[in-house]
Tab-separated table of C-alpha atoms in Angstrom:
chain	number	residue	atom	x	y	z
S	205	UNK	CA	197.737	56.781	-39.716
S	206	UNK	CA	198.126	53.326	-37.641
S	207	UNK	CA	201.594	53.093	-35.973
S	208	UNK	CA	203.079	49.568	-35.526
S	209	UNK	CA	206.459	48.641	-33.929
S	210	UNK	CA	208.395	45.448	-35.545
S	211	UNK	CA	211.649	44.125	-35.380
S	212	UNK	CA	213.940	43.356	-38.268
S	213	UNK	CA	216.853	41.089	-37.369
S	214	UNK	CA	219.916	40.514	-39.717
S	215	UNK	CA	221.810	37.281	-39.239
S	216	UNK	CA	225.292	37.343	-40.844
S	217	UNK	CA	228.063	34.985	-41.531
S	218	UNK	CA	231.265	35.232	-43.440
S	219	UNK	CA	230.347	38.565	-44.905
S	220	UNK	CA	226.780	37.240	-46.109
S	221	UNK	CA	223.485	38.323	-44.759
S	222	UNK	CA	220.648	35.941	-44.369
S	223	UNK	CA	217.257	37.239	-46.295
S	224	UNK	CA	214.068	35.367	-46.409
S	225	UNK	CA	211.282	35.576	-48.987
S	226	UNK	CA	207.898	36.105	-47.558
S	227	UNK	CA	205.046	33.858	-48.332
S	228	UNK	CA	201.862	34.572	-49.595
S	229	UNK	CA	200.311	33.750	-46.357
S	230	UNK	CA	201.427	36.706	-44.500
S	231	UNK	CA	199.627	39.713	-43.805
S	232	UNK	CA	201.823	42.156	-45.812
S	233	UNK	CA	204.489	42.547	-48.529
S	234	UNK	CA	203.999	39.089	-49.536
S	235	UNK	CA	206.576	37.588	-51.635
S	236	UNK	CA	209.101	40.072	-50.703
S	237	UNK	CA	212.397	39.718	-49.402
S	238	UNK	CA	213.112	40.605	-45.733
S	239	UNK	CA	215.154	40.007	-42.578
S	240	UNK	CA	213.879	38.041	-39.852
S	241	UNK	CA	211.019	40.260	-38.586
S	242	UNK	CA	207.690	40.422	-36.480
S	243	UNK	CA	205.375	42.483	-34.595
S	244	UNK	CA	206.625	43.452	-31.320
S	245	UNK	CA	204.217	42.154	-28.482
S	246	UNK	CA	203.080	44.664	-25.829
S	247	UNK	CA	204.775	42.715	-23.128
S	248	UNK	CA	208.029	42.394	-24.736
S	249	UNK	CA	211.124	44.772	-25.263
S	250	UNK	CA	212.411	44.913	-29.070
S	251	UNK	CA	215.419	42.693	-28.088
S	252	UNK	CA	212.984	40.057	-26.639
S	253	UNK	CA	210.921	40.124	-29.677
S	254	UNK	CA	213.947	39.926	-31.807
S	255	UNK	CA	214.979	36.815	-29.855
S	256	UNK	CA	211.720	35.101	-30.104
S	257	UNK	CA	211.314	35.706	-34.106
S	258	UNK	CA	214.780	34.256	-34.474
S	259	UNK	CA	213.616	31.078	-32.829
S	260	UNK	CA	210.297	30.830	-34.298
S	261	UNK	CA	210.938	31.816	-37.904
S	262	UNK	CA	214.353	30.199	-38.389
S	263	UNK	CA	215.143	28.009	-35.411
S	264	UNK	CA	218.174	29.913	-33.949
S	265	UNK	CA	218.557	30.662	-30.431
S	266	UNK	CA	221.386	32.236	-28.168
S	267	UNK	CA	223.721	29.279	-28.451
S	268	UNK	CA	223.489	29.839	-32.422
S	269	UNK	CA	223.968	33.522	-32.691
S	270	UNK	CA	225.423	36.414	-30.833
S	271	UNK	CA	223.858	39.952	-30.735
S	272	UNK	CA	226.303	42.434	-32.647
S	273	UNK	CA	224.178	45.758	-32.842
S	274	UNK	CA	220.887	47.235	-32.038
S	275	UNK	CA	220.057	49.985	-34.352
S	276	UNK	CA	218.034	53.113	-34.049
S	277	UNK	CA	214.553	52.850	-34.748
S	278	UNK	CA	213.543	53.603	-38.336
S	279	UNK	CA	209.967	55.064	-39.476
S	280	UNK	CA	208.504	53.671	-42.627
S	281	UNK	CA	205.382	55.344	-43.823
S	282	UNK	CA	203.234	53.238	-46.375
S	283	UNK	CA	200.363	55.219	-47.492
S	284	UNK	CA	198.837	52.543	-49.510
S	285	UNK	CA	198.690	50.358	-46.307
S	286	UNK	CA	197.811	53.669	-44.112
S	287	UNK	CA	200.483	52.672	-41.590
S	288	UNK	CA	203.773	53.753	-40.110
S	289	UNK	CA	206.139	51.020	-39.233
S	290	UNK	CA	208.582	51.598	-36.474
S	291	UNK	CA	211.550	49.402	-37.337
S	292	UNK	CA	213.638	48.351	-34.905
S	293	UNK	CA	216.766	46.813	-36.445
S	294	UNK	CA	219.075	44.204	-35.080
S	295	UNK	CA	222.327	42.397	-36.368
S	296	UNK	CA	223.337	39.108	-35.170
S	297	UNK	CA	226.538	36.981	-36.095
S	298	UNK	CA	225.886	33.248	-36.691
S	299	UNK	CA	229.185	31.516	-35.620
S	300	UNK	CA	228.777	28.120	-37.401
S	301	UNK	CA	226.761	27.860	-40.497
S	302	UNK	CA	223.781	25.635	-39.928
S	303	UNK	CA	220.898	24.889	-41.939
S	304	UNK	CA	218.264	27.255	-41.773
S	305	UNK	CA	214.684	26.036	-40.758
S	306	UNK	CA	212.026	28.236	-41.984
S	307	UNK	CA	208.418	28.369	-40.766
S	308	UNK	CA	204.902	29.184	-42.885
S	309	UNK	CA	206.019	33.038	-42.954
S	310	UNK	CA	208.953	32.096	-45.674
S	311	UNK	CA	209.267	30.421	-48.711
S	312	UNK	CA	212.624	30.835	-49.536
S	313	UNK	CA	215.895	32.255	-48.095
S	314	UNK	CA	219.238	33.304	-49.317
S	315	UNK	CA	222.751	34.150	-47.886
S	316	UNK	CA	223.553	37.110	-49.964
S	317	UNK	CA	226.526	40.089	-49.691
S	318	UNK	CA	224.766	43.086	-48.081
S	319	UNK	CA	225.466	45.075	-51.241
S	320	UNK	CA	222.970	42.733	-53.123
S	321	UNK	CA	220.240	43.772	-50.896
S	322	UNK	CA	219.314	46.720	-53.584
S	323	UNK	CA	219.048	44.201	-56.172
S	324	UNK	CA	216.176	42.522	-54.488
S	325	UNK	CA	212.480	43.400	-54.309
S	326	UNK	CA	212.343	43.809	-50.620
S	327	UNK	CA	210.124	45.031	-47.907
S	328	UNK	CA	210.149	48.897	-47.763
S	329	UNK	CA	213.673	50.407	-46.786
S	330	UNK	CA	215.289	47.056	-45.804
S	331	UNK	CA	218.766	48.444	-46.980
S	332	UNK	CA	218.528	51.247	-44.929
S	333	UNK	CA	217.587	49.028	-41.826
S	334	UNK	CA	220.803	47.233	-42.534
S	335	UNK	CA	222.772	50.346	-42.667
S	336	UNK	CA	221.480	51.029	-39.504
S	337	UNK	CA	223.218	48.003	-38.018
S	338	UNK	CA	226.395	47.621	-40.193
């Protein structure tokens, strides 16, 4: 089974968490809700990749958000894709709400209460990833 390391970033503001609906153009889990996420490049640490994904996917940088917590990696087995994902979760706090600018990887976004994650059709184990950083 192929092992792939990814980051998932939760951006929170005023008790709500940003979730993004993946577009039909991404390689996996199309039309599912997720955090800001991406493959960890070989030259990057998980935290470096988290910052890069925040900039690319939603237009946020270190002047917009503060790192609150880095969680323990979470293994997600996907037999259908024959892949073991190792998810490195992060939680960031957005000080001032600003319009989120999404890229081609997402078609929608919402600010939700964390307990609402379980009501959405999400990427595998998104709620557990949140639990790792709350």
